[in-house]
């Protein structure tokens, strides 16, 4: 499968300073799950170091297909449920705002 057909999941977060460590630990844990999924290609977890942008944490995961993303979502949800972690509740408690979308190369 050519890289041009890959799908990129881009998650951008506004994370309050006092929530950074807890939120980042959860992101890194989740990416450990993602890296084990079929169709995963590569990922990056990025933190803003300068500039006026409001999103200070950005994650990018490259996948072979939309089907791989869909299957990974189910796997992540299952592992989160098993461990008692609810991402939406955690983000609300920490005051984290998210902008999440899939992208393709032009």
mmCIF file of N, CA, C and O in Angstrom:
data_model
loop_
_atom_site.group_PDB
_atom_site.id
_atom_site.type_symbol
_atom_site.label_atom_id
_atom_site.label_comp_id
_atom_site.label_asym_id
_atom_site.label_seq_id
_atom_site.Cartn_x
_atom_site.Cartn_y
_atom_site.Cartn_z
ATOM 1 N N UNK A 1 0.846 -1.177 0.000
ATOM 2 C CA UNK A 1 0.000 0.000 0.000
ATOM 3 C C UNK A 1 0.891 1.239 0.000
ATOM 4 O O UNK A 1 1.826 1.335 0.777
ATOM 5 N N UNK A 2 0.584 2.173 -0.873
ATOM 6 C CA UNK A 2 1.431 3.352 -0.988
ATOM 7 C C UNK A 2 1.170 4.318 0.157
ATOM 8 O O UNK A 2 0.062 4.393 0.702
ATOM 9 N N UNK A 3 2.198 5.065 0.510
ATOM 10 C CA UNK A 3 2.075 6.041 1.585
ATOM 11 C C UNK A 3 1.039 7.110 1.239
ATOM 12 O O UNK A 3 0.401 7.664 2.124
ATOM 13 N N UNK A 4 0.846 7.389 -0.037
ATOM 14 C CA UNK A 4 -0.125 8.404 -0.452
ATOM 15 C C UNK A 4 -1.546 8.031 -0.040
ATOM 16 O O UNK A 4 -2.393 8.907 0.130
ATOM 17 N N UNK A 5 -1.824 6.742 0.136
ATOM 18 C CA UNK A 5 -3.168 6.319 0.530
ATOM 19 C C UNK A 5 -3.330 6.205 2.045
ATOM 20 O O UNK A 5 -4.415 5.864 2.517
ATOM 21 N N UNK A 6 -2.292 6.485 2.798
ATOM 22 C CA UNK A 6 -2.372 6.401 4.252
ATOM 23 C C UNK A 6 -3.266 7.510 4.809
ATOM 24 O O UNK A 6 -3.445 8.551 4.193
ATOM 25 N N UNK A 7 -3.794 7.260 5.976
ATOM 26 C CA UNK A 7 -4.633 8.212 6.687
ATOM 27 C C UNK A 7 -3.865 8.670 7.926
ATOM 28 O O UNK A 7 -3.228 7.872 8.605
ATOM 29 N N UNK A 8 -3.950 9.959 8.208
ATOM 30 C CA UNK A 8 -3.283 10.546 9.359
ATOM 31 C C UNK A 8 -4.335 11.009 10.354
ATOM 32 O O UNK A 8 -5.189 11.822 10.030
ATOM 33 N N UNK A 9 -4.255 10.481 11.555
ATOM 34 C CA UNK A 9 -5.133 10.924 12.637
ATOM 35 C C UNK A 9 -4.359 12.014 13.374
ATOM 36 O O UNK A 9 -3.274 11.784 13.902
ATOM 37 N N UNK A 10 -4.920 13.229 13.386
ATOM 38 C CA UNK A 10 -4.275 14.375 14.014
ATOM 39 C C UNK A 10 -5.175 14.854 15.148
ATOM 40 O O UNK A 10 -6.315 15.263 14.915
ATOM 41 N N UNK A 11 -4.651 14.780 16.355
ATOM 42 C CA UNK A 11 -5.375 15.232 17.545
ATOM 43 C C UNK A 11 -4.634 16.436 18.112
ATOM 44 O O UNK A 11 -3.443 16.333 18.444
ATOM 45 N N UNK A 12 -5.336 17.556 18.234
ATOM 46 C CA UNK A 12 -4.742 18.780 18.775
ATOM 47 C C UNK A 12 -5.450 19.102 20.086
ATOM 48 O O UNK A 12 -6.675 19.035 20.155
ATOM 49 N N UNK A 13 -4.659 19.446 21.094
ATOM 50 C CA UNK A 13 -5.214 19.668 22.423
ATOM 51 C C UNK A 13 -4.752 20.992 23.007
ATOM 52 O O UNK A 13 -3.586 21.371 22.864
ATOM 53 N N UNK A 14 -5.671 21.661 23.690
ATOM 54 C CA UNK A 14 -5.334 22.793 24.545
ATOM 55 C C UNK A 14 -5.320 22.219 25.954
ATOM 56 O O UNK A 14 -6.359 21.804 26.477
ATOM 57 N N UNK A 15 -4.132 22.163 26.541
ATOM 58 C CA UNK A 15 -3.956 21.520 27.844
ATOM 59 C C UNK A 15 -3.489 22.564 28.852
ATOM 60 O O UNK A 15 -2.407 23.145 28.684
ATOM 61 N N UNK A 16 -4.271 22.818 29.913
ATOM 62 C CA UNK A 16 -3.817 23.741 30.952
ATOM 63 C C UNK A 16 -2.507 23.250 31.570
ATOM 64 O O UNK A 16 -2.273 22.036 31.677
ATOM 65 N N UNK A 17 -1.665 24.183 31.971
ATOM 66 C CA UNK A 17 -0.335 23.838 32.496
ATOM 67 C C UNK A 17 -0.416 22.853 33.654
ATOM 68 O O UNK A 17 0.383 21.915 33.736
ATOM 69 N N UNK A 18 -1.380 23.041 34.559
ATOM 70 C CA UNK A 18 -1.448 22.158 35.725
ATOM 71 C C UNK A 18 -1.982 20.766 35.390
ATOM 72 O O UNK A 18 -1.911 19.856 36.204
ATOM 73 N N UNK A 19 -2.487 20.569 34.169
ATOM 74 C CA UNK A 19 -2.983 19.261 33.733
ATOM 75 C C UNK A 19 -1.980 18.535 32.845
ATOM 76 O O UNK A 19 -2.173 17.369 32.510
ATOM 77 N N UNK A 20 -0.894 19.206 32.464
ATOM 78 C CA UNK A 20 0.044 18.684 31.478
ATOM 79 C C UNK A 20 0.544 17.286 31.811
ATOM 80 O O UNK A 20 0.497 16.373 30.994
ATOM 81 N N UNK A 21 1.098 17.092 32.991
ATOM 82 C CA UNK A 21 1.746 15.821 33.317
ATOM 83 C C UNK A 21 0.775 14.650 33.292
ATOM 84 O O UNK A 21 1.068 13.603 32.708
ATOM 85 N N UNK A 22 -0.390 14.817 33.899
ATOM 86 C CA UNK A 22 -1.370 13.730 33.913
ATOM 87 C C UNK A 22 -1.876 13.438 32.506
ATOM 88 O O UNK A 22 -1.959 12.278 32.090
ATOM 89 N N UNK A 23 -2.196 14.496 31.754
ATOM 90 C CA UNK A 23 -2.725 14.308 30.413
ATOM 91 C C UNK A 23 -1.678 13.669 29.506
ATOM 92 O O UNK A 23 -1.975 12.736 28.759
ATOM 93 N N UNK A 24 -0.457 14.143 29.564
ATOM 94 C CA UNK A 24 0.603 13.596 28.718
ATOM 95 C C UNK A 24 0.857 12.121 29.041
ATOM 96 O O UNK A 24 1.060 11.312 28.137
ATOM 97 N N UNK A 25 0.809 11.750 30.302
ATOM 98 C CA UNK A 25 0.980 10.338 30.676
ATOM 99 C C UNK A 25 -0.111 9.481 30.045
ATOM 100 O O UNK A 25 0.162 8.380 29.537
ATOM 101 N N UNK A 26 -1.339 9.968 30.029
ATOM 102 C CA UNK A 26 -2.448 9.230 29.412
ATOM 103 C C UNK A 26 -2.263 9.123 27.893
ATOM 104 O O UNK A 26 -2.518 8.078 27.299
ATOM 105 N N UNK A 27 -1.808 10.211 27.289
ATOM 106 C CA UNK A 27 -1.545 10.192 25.837
ATOM 107 C C UNK A 27 -0.485 9.142 25.516
ATOM 108 O O UNK A 27 -0.637 8.345 24.586
ATOM 109 N N UNK A 28 0.597 9.136 26.262
ATOM 110 C CA UNK A 28 1.687 8.195 25.999
ATOM 111 C C UNK A 28 1.227 6.755 26.216
ATOM 112 O O UNK A 28 1.596 5.866 25.440
ATOM 113 N N UNK A 29 0.411 6.521 27.240
ATOM 114 C CA UNK A 29 -0.142 5.180 27.464
ATOM 115 C C UNK A 29 -1.006 4.742 26.280
ATOM 116 O O UNK A 29 -0.910 3.609 25.807
ATOM 117 N N UNK A 30 -1.839 5.646 25.808
ATOM 118 C CA UNK A 30 -2.718 5.330 24.679
ATOM 119 C C UNK A 30 -1.910 5.039 23.422
ATOM 120 O O UNK A 30 -2.216 4.107 22.670
ATOM 121 N N UNK A 31 -0.842 5.794 23.208
ATOM 122 C CA UNK A 31 -0.028 5.561 22.016
ATOM 123 C C UNK A 31 0.713 4.226 22.089
ATOM 124 O O UNK A 31 0.993 3.621 21.049
ATOM 125 N N UNK A 32 0.988 3.736 23.280
ATOM 126 C CA UNK A 32 1.563 2.391 23.407
ATOM 127 C C UNK A 32 0.567 1.351 22.894
ATOM 128 O O UNK A 32 0.954 0.387 22.226
ATOM 129 N N UNK A 33 -0.708 1.560 23.161
ATOM 130 C CA UNK A 33 -1.741 0.654 22.649
ATOM 131 C C UNK A 33 -1.813 0.765 21.126
ATOM 132 O O UNK A 33 -1.852 -0.248 20.415
ATOM 133 N N UNK A 34 -1.837 1.995 20.620
ATOM 134 C CA UNK A 34 -1.945 2.209 19.178
ATOM 135 C C UNK A 34 -0.816 1.523 18.418
ATOM 136 O O UNK A 34 -1.039 0.932 17.356
ATOM 137 N N UNK A 35 0.390 1.602 18.941
ATOM 138 C CA UNK A 35 1.564 1.056 18.252
ATOM 139 C C UNK A 35 1.499 -0.458 18.074
ATOM 140 O O UNK A 35 2.214 -0.997 17.228
ATOM 141 N N UNK A 36 0.659 -1.126 18.831
ATOM 142 C CA UNK A 36 0.517 -2.586 18.724
ATOM 143 C C UNK A 36 -0.579 -3.007 17.751
ATOM 144 O O UNK A 36 -0.781 -4.201 17.527
ATOM 145 N N UNK A 37 -1.288 -2.048 17.170
ATOM 146 C CA UNK A 37 -2.452 -2.376 16.350
ATOM 147 C C UNK A 37 -2.078 -2.626 14.891
ATOM 148 O O UNK A 37 -1.188 -1.971 14.346
ATOM 149 N N UNK A 38 -2.778 -3.572 14.243
ATOM 150 C CA UNK A 38 -2.563 -3.813 12.812
ATOM 151 C C UNK A 38 -2.860 -2.540 12.015
ATOM 152 O O UNK A 38 -3.813 -1.824 12.318
ATOM 153 N N UNK A 39 -2.030 -2.259 11.033
ATOM 154 C CA UNK A 39 -2.230 -1.094 10.184
ATOM 155 C C UNK A 39 -1.572 0.169 10.691
ATOM 156 O O UNK A 39 -1.561 1.186 9.995
ATOM 157 N N UNK A 40 -1.009 0.125 11.907
ATOM 158 C CA UNK A 40 -0.282 1.276 12.440
ATOM 159 C C UNK A 40 1.021 1.432 11.665
ATOM 160 O O UNK A 40 1.709 0.456 11.397
ATOM 161 N N UNK A 41 1.372 2.672 11.301
ATOM 162 C CA UNK A 41 2.613 2.930 10.572
ATOM 163 C C UNK A 41 3.612 3.643 11.474
ATOM 164 O O UNK A 41 4.709 3.144 11.710
ATOM 165 N N UNK A 42 3.242 4.807 11.978
ATOM 166 C CA UNK A 42 4.139 5.567 12.861
ATOM 167 C C UNK A 42 3.333 6.651 13.568
ATOM 168 O O UNK A 42 2.205 6.943 13.181
ATOM 169 N N UNK A 43 3.957 7.239 14.582
ATOM 170 C CA UNK A 43 3.277 8.314 15.293
ATOM 171 C C UNK A 43 4.274 9.321 15.841
ATOM 172 O O UNK A 43 5.475 9.072 15.878
ATOM 173 N N UNK A 44 3.722 10.456 16.252
ATOM 174 C CA UNK A 44 4.492 11.504 16.925
ATOM 175 C C UNK A 44 3.601 12.117 17.990
ATOM 176 O O UNK A 44 2.404 12.305 17.785
ATOM 177 N N UNK A 45 4.204 12.433 19.123
ATOM 178 C CA UNK A 45 3.547 13.196 20.172
ATOM 179 C C UNK A 45 4.375 14.463 20.311
ATOM 180 O O UNK A 45 5.571 14.398 20.622
ATOM 181 N N UNK A 46 3.745 15.607 20.044
ATOM 182 C CA UNK A 46 4.462 16.871 19.951
ATOM 183 C C UNK A 46 3.956 17.863 20.990
ATOM 184 O O UNK A 46 2.764 17.904 21.288
ATOM 185 N N UNK A 47 4.883 18.677 21.501
ATOM 186 C CA UNK A 47 4.525 19.740 22.432
ATOM 187 C C UNK A 47 5.007 21.063 21.870
ATOM 188 O O UNK A 47 6.153 21.181 21.426
ATOM 189 N N UNK A 48 4.141 22.053 21.881
ATOM 190 C CA UNK A 48 4.471 23.371 21.350
ATOM 191 C C UNK A 48 5.603 23.993 22.156
ATOM 192 O O UNK A 48 5.597 23.964 23.388
ATOM 193 N N UNK A 49 6.589 24.536 21.445
ATOM 194 C CA UNK A 49 7.722 25.189 22.104
ATOM 195 C C UNK A 49 7.767 26.688 21.841
ATOM 196 O O UNK A 49 8.475 27.405 22.533
ATOM 197 N N UNK A 50 7.032 27.150 20.817
ATOM 198 C CA UNK A 50 6.968 28.584 20.543
ATOM 199 C C UNK A 50 5.807 28.855 19.605
ATOM 200 O O UNK A 50 5.212 27.921 19.064
ATOM 201 N N UNK A 51 5.502 30.116 19.419
ATOM 202 C CA UNK A 51 4.457 30.514 18.491
ATOM 203 C C UNK A 51 3.159 30.846 19.189
ATOM 204 O O UNK A 51 2.962 30.525 20.351
ATOM 205 N N UNK A 52 2.259 31.488 18.451
ATOM 206 C CA UNK A 52 1.022 31.972 19.047
ATOM 207 C C UNK A 52 -0.112 30.954 19.083
ATOM 208 O O UNK A 52 -1.171 31.236 19.613
ATOM 209 N N UNK A 53 0.085 29.777 18.524
ATOM 210 C CA UNK A 53 -0.991 28.792 18.448
ATOM 211 C C UNK A 53 -1.537 28.416 19.809
ATOM 212 O O UNK A 53 -0.811 28.398 20.800
ATOM 213 N N UNK A 54 -2.820 28.062 19.851
ATOM 214 C CA UNK A 54 -3.458 27.728 21.124
ATOM 215 C C UNK A 54 -3.318 26.256 21.499
ATOM 216 O O UNK A 54 -3.441 25.891 22.658
ATOM 217 N N UNK A 55 -3.048 25.404 20.510
ATOM 218 C CA UNK A 55 -2.922 23.973 20.790
ATOM 219 C C UNK A 55 -1.490 23.674 21.222
ATOM 220 O O UNK A 55 -0.556 23.886 20.477
ATOM 221 N N UNK A 56 -1.325 23.199 22.445
ATOM 222 C CA UNK A 56 0.024 22.996 22.963
ATOM 223 C C UNK A 56 0.484 21.537 22.961
ATOM 224 O O UNK A 56 1.666 21.268 23.136
ATOM 225 N N UNK A 57 -0.426 20.601 22.725
ATOM 226 C CA UNK A 57 -0.060 19.199 22.546
ATOM 227 C C UNK A 57 -0.732 18.728 21.251
ATOM 228 O O UNK A 57 -1.936 18.929 21.059
ATOM 229 N N UNK A 58 0.040 18.087 20.376
ATOM 230 C CA UNK A 58 -0.494 17.557 19.119
ATOM 231 C C UNK A 58 0.028 16.137 18.955
ATOM 232 O O UNK A 58 1.208 15.875 19.182
ATOM 233 N N UNK A 59 -0.874 15.234 18.572
ATOM 234 C CA UNK A 59 -0.455 13.875 18.262
ATOM 235 C C UNK A 59 -0.816 13.583 16.809
ATOM 236 O O UNK A 59 -1.855 14.032 16.313
ATOM 237 N N UNK A 60 0.056 12.838 16.149
ATOM 238 C CA UNK A 60 -0.177 12.425 14.772
ATOM 239 C C UNK A 60 0.091 10.928 14.699
ATOM 240 O O UNK A 60 1.161 10.472 15.102
ATOM 241 N N UNK A 61 -0.884 10.186 14.209
ATOM 242 C CA UNK A 61 -0.702 8.752 14.003
ATOM 243 C C UNK A 61 -0.992 8.448 12.539
ATOM 244 O O UNK A 61 -2.037 8.836 12.014
ATOM 245 N N UNK A 62 -0.055 7.779 11.900
ATOM 246 C CA UNK A 62 -0.199 7.413 10.490
ATOM 247 C C UNK A 62 -0.675 5.969 10.419
ATOM 248 O O UNK A 62 -0.101 5.079 11.059
ATOM 249 N N UNK A 63 -1.717 5.738 9.607
ATOM 250 C CA UNK A 63 -2.345 4.429 9.480
ATOM 251 C C UNK A 63 -2.406 4.014 8.022
ATOM 252 O O UNK A 63 -2.483 4.857 7.129
ATOM 253 N N UNK A 64 -2.438 2.719 7.788
ATOM 254 C CA UNK A 64 -2.518 2.212 6.430
ATOM 255 C C UNK A 64 -3.885 2.450 5.802
ATOM 256 O O UNK A 64 -3.986 2.548 4.581
ATOM 257 N N UNK A 65 -4.929 2.550 6.624
ATOM 258 C CA UNK A 65 -6.277 2.705 6.069
ATOM 259 C C UNK A 65 -7.240 3.203 7.134
ATOM 260 O O UNK A 65 -6.945 3.140 8.337
ATOM 261 N N UNK A 66 -8.400 3.633 6.683
ATOM 262 C CA UNK A 66 -9.463 4.013 7.615
ATOM 263 C C UNK A 66 -9.929 2.803 8.406
ATOM 264 O O UNK A 66 -10.249 2.908 9.589
ATOM 265 N N UNK A 67 -9.954 1.644 7.771
ATOM 266 C CA UNK A 67 -10.353 0.425 8.479
ATOM 267 C C UNK A 67 -9.416 0.130 9.652
ATOM 268 O O UNK A 67 -9.862 -0.312 10.711
ATOM 269 N N UNK A 68 -8.131 0.382 9.476
ATOM 270 C CA UNK A 68 -7.161 0.183 10.565
ATOM 271 C C UNK A 68 -7.441 1.149 11.714
ATOM 272 O O UNK A 68 -7.364 0.765 12.889
ATOM 273 N N UNK A 69 -7.778 2.395 11.393
ATOM 274 C CA UNK A 69 -8.121 3.378 12.431
ATOM 275 C C UNK A 69 -9.366 2.918 13.187
ATOM 276 O O UNK A 69 -9.403 2.968 14.423
ATOM 277 N N UNK A 70 -10.371 2.478 12.445
ATOM 278 C CA UNK A 70 -11.619 2.037 13.072
ATOM 279 C C UNK A 70 -11.388 0.858 14.011
ATOM 280 O O UNK A 70 -11.922 0.824 15.124
ATOM 281 N N UNK A 71 -10.578 -0.101 13.585
ATOM 282 C CA UNK A 71 -10.276 -1.264 14.433
ATOM 283 C C UNK A 71 -9.455 -0.858 15.647
ATOM 284 O O UNK A 71 -9.681 -1.357 16.760
ATOM 285 N N UNK A 72 -8.507 0.052 15.460
ATOM 286 C CA UNK A 72 -7.681 0.521 16.579
ATOM 287 C C UNK A 72 -8.528 1.252 17.608
ATOM 288 O O UNK A 72 -8.304 1.110 18.816
ATOM 289 N N UNK A 73 -9.502 2.020 17.151
ATOM 290 C CA UNK A 73 -10.385 2.739 18.073
ATOM 291 C C UNK A 73 -11.108 1.755 18.991
ATOM 292 O O UNK A 73 -11.189 1.970 20.201
ATOM 293 N N UNK A 74 -11.586 0.662 18.424
ATOM 294 C CA UNK A 74 -12.277 -0.354 19.217
ATOM 295 C C UNK A 74 -11.316 -0.990 20.227
ATOM 296 O O UNK A 74 -11.661 -1.179 21.400
ATOM 297 N N UNK A 75 -10.100 -1.290 19.796
ATOM 298 C CA UNK A 75 -9.100 -1.894 20.688
ATOM 299 C C UNK A 75 -8.733 -0.951 21.825
ATOM 300 O O UNK A 75 -8.621 -1.372 22.985
ATOM 301 N N UNK A 76 -8.547 0.318 21.508
ATOM 302 C CA UNK A 76 -8.203 1.304 22.544
ATOM 303 C C UNK A 76 -9.361 1.450 23.534
ATOM 304 O O UNK A 76 -9.143 1.468 24.754
ATOM 305 N N UNK A 77 -10.574 1.550 23.024
ATOM 306 C CA UNK A 77 -11.728 1.667 23.914
ATOM 307 C C UNK A 77 -11.834 0.468 24.851
ATOM 308 O O UNK A 77 -12.134 0.623 26.038
ATOM 309 N N UNK A 78 -11.559 -0.725 24.342
ATOM 310 C CA UNK A 78 -11.619 -1.931 25.168
ATOM 311 C C UNK A 78 -10.563 -1.901 26.271
ATOM 312 O O UNK A 78 -10.854 -2.223 27.427
ATOM 313 N N UNK A 79 -9.343 -1.509 25.921
ATOM 314 C CA UNK A 79 -8.276 -1.442 26.934
ATOM 315 C C UNK A 79 -8.561 -0.355 27.961
ATOM 316 O O UNK A 79 -8.308 -0.538 29.151
ATOM 317 N N UNK A 80 -9.077 0.781 27.504
ATOM 318 C CA UNK A 80 -9.436 1.845 28.443
ATOM 319 C C UNK A 80 -10.534 1.375 29.393
ATOM 320 O O UNK A 80 -10.460 1.610 30.609
ATOM 321 N N UNK A 81 -11.552 0.703 28.864
ATOM 322 C CA UNK A 81 -12.640 0.209 29.701
ATOM 323 C C UNK A 81 -12.135 -0.799 30.725
ATOM 324 O O UNK A 81 -12.526 -0.763 31.897
ATOM 325 N N UNK A 82 -11.229 -1.672 30.276
ATOM 326 C CA UNK A 82 -10.675 -2.689 31.177
ATOM 327 C C UNK A 82 -9.907 -2.049 32.326
ATOM 328 O O UNK A 82 -9.950 -2.524 33.454
ATOM 329 N N UNK A 83 -9.222 -0.940 32.052
ATOM 330 C CA UNK A 83 -8.430 -0.275 33.086
ATOM 331 C C UNK A 83 -9.235 0.775 33.859
ATOM 332 O O UNK A 83 -8.718 1.377 34.802
ATOM 333 N N UNK A 84 -10.497 1.007 33.443
ATOM 334 C CA UNK A 84 -11.327 1.980 34.141
ATOM 335 C C UNK A 84 -11.056 3.423 33.745
ATOM 336 O O UNK A 84 -11.484 4.345 34.436
ATOM 337 N N UNK A 85 -10.355 3.640 32.637
ATOM 338 C CA UNK A 85 -10.025 4.988 32.183
ATOM 339 C C UNK A 85 -11.082 5.483 31.209
ATOM 340 O O UNK A 85 -11.397 4.825 30.227
ATOM 341 N N UNK A 86 -11.641 6.658 31.481
ATOM 342 C CA UNK A 86 -12.611 7.286 30.599
ATOM 343 C C UNK A 86 -11.989 8.586 30.074
ATOM 344 O O UNK A 86 -11.904 9.575 30.812
ATOM 345 N N UNK A 87 -11.535 8.601 28.815
ATOM 346 C CA UNK A 87 -10.854 9.785 28.282
ATOM 347 C C UNK A 87 -11.708 11.051 28.314
ATOM 348 O O UNK A 87 -11.203 12.129 28.651
ATOM 349 N N UNK A 88 -12.994 10.946 27.984
ATOM 350 C CA UNK A 88 -13.838 12.134 27.961
ATOM 351 C C UNK A 88 -13.993 12.738 29.354
ATOM 352 O O UNK A 88 -13.921 13.963 29.511
ATOM 353 N N UNK A 89 -14.197 11.898 30.355
ATOM 354 C CA UNK A 89 -14.319 12.394 31.729
ATOM 355 C C UNK A 89 -13.010 13.017 32.195
ATOM 356 O O UNK A 89 -13.012 14.057 32.859
ATOM 357 N N UNK A 90 -11.896 12.387 31.845
ATOM 358 C CA UNK A 90 -10.591 12.916 32.251
ATOM 359 C C UNK A 90 -10.331 14.267 31.607
ATOM 360 O O UNK A 90 -9.885 15.213 32.278
ATOM 361 N N UNK A 91 -10.622 14.387 30.311
ATOM 362 C CA UNK A 91 -10.413 15.660 29.628
ATOM 363 C C UNK A 91 -11.299 16.747 30.231
ATOM 364 O O UNK A 91 -10.847 17.883 30.439
ATOM 365 N N UNK A 92 -12.544 16.419 30.549
ATOM 366 C CA UNK A 92 -13.443 17.399 31.159
ATOM 367 C C UNK A 92 -12.923 17.822 32.529
ATOM 368 O O UNK A 92 -12.907 19.018 32.856
ATOM 369 N N UNK A 93 -12.492 16.858 33.321
ATOM 370 C CA UNK A 93 -11.978 17.164 34.667
ATOM 371 C C UNK A 93 -10.746 18.047 34.603
ATOM 372 O O UNK A 93 -10.568 18.959 35.402
ATOM 373 N N UNK A 94 -9.871 17.781 33.616
ATOM 374 C CA UNK A 94 -8.620 18.533 33.490
ATOM 375 C C UNK A 94 -8.776 19.847 32.727
ATOM 376 O O UNK A 94 -7.849 20.645 32.674
ATOM 377 N N UNK A 95 -9.927 20.067 32.110
ATOM 378 C CA UNK A 95 -10.137 21.285 31.333
ATOM 379 C C UNK A 95 -9.432 21.264 29.986
ATOM 380 O O UNK A 95 -9.071 22.316 29.446
ATOM 381 N N UNK A 96 -9.242 20.076 29.417
ATOM 382 C CA UNK A 96 -8.563 19.922 28.130
ATOM 383 C C UNK A 96 -9.592 20.080 27.013
ATOM 384 O O UNK A 96 -10.676 19.495 27.068
ATOM 385 N N UNK A 97 -9.228 20.848 25.991
ATOM 386 C CA UNK A 97 -10.058 21.004 24.796
ATOM 387 C C UNK A 97 -9.367 20.294 23.639
ATOM 388 O O UNK A 97 -8.145 20.341 23.528
ATOM 389 N N UNK A 98 -10.159 19.663 22.767
ATOM 390 C CA UNK A 98 -9.579 18.870 21.689
ATOM 391 C C UNK A 98 -10.168 19.241 20.336
ATOM 392 O O UNK A 98 -11.333 19.645 20.233
ATOM 393 N N UNK A 99 -9.340 19.088 19.312
ATOM 394 C CA UNK A 99 -9.750 19.191 17.909
ATOM 395 C C UNK A 99 -9.174 17.954 17.241
ATOM 396 O O UNK A 99 -7.946 17.814 17.134
ATOM 397 N N UNK A 100 -10.049 17.034 16.816
ATOM 398 C CA UNK A 100 -9.610 15.720 16.341
ATOM 399 C C UNK A 100 -10.163 15.479 14.938
ATOM 400 O O UNK A 100 -11.364 15.661 14.702
ATOM 401 N N UNK A 101 -9.280 15.060 14.020
ATOM 402 C CA UNK A 101 -9.733 14.797 12.652
ATOM 403 C C UNK A 101 -8.758 13.875 11.953
ATOM 404 O O UNK A 101 -7.606 13.707 12.370
ATOM 405 N N UNK A 102 -9.211 13.289 10.843
ATOM 406 C CA UNK A 102 -8.361 12.471 9.984
ATOM 407 C C UNK A 102 -7.987 13.290 8.747
ATOM 408 O O UNK A 102 -8.790 14.077 8.249
ATOM 409 N N UNK A 103 -6.778 13.070 8.261
ATOM 410 C CA UNK A 103 -6.251 13.795 7.115
ATOM 411 C C UNK A 103 -5.614 12.827 6.144
ATOM 412 O O UNK A 103 -5.145 11.756 6.523
ATOM 413 N N UNK A 104 -5.549 13.239 4.881
ATOM 414 C CA UNK A 104 -4.867 12.467 3.839
ATOM 415 C C UNK A 104 -3.880 13.393 3.144
ATOM 416 O O UNK A 104 -4.084 14.610 3.060
ATOM 417 N N UNK A 105 -2.791 12.805 2.618
ATOM 418 C CA UNK A 105 -1.819 13.584 1.857
ATOM 419 C C UNK A 105 -2.449 14.060 0.559
ATOM 420 O O UNK A 105 -3.228 13.351 -0.069
ATOM 421 N N UNK A 106 -2.071 15.252 0.144
ATOM 422 C CA UNK A 106 -2.522 15.794 -1.134
ATOM 423 C C UNK A 106 -1.628 15.338 -2.249
ATOM 424 O O UNK A 106 -0.492 15.069 -2.084
#
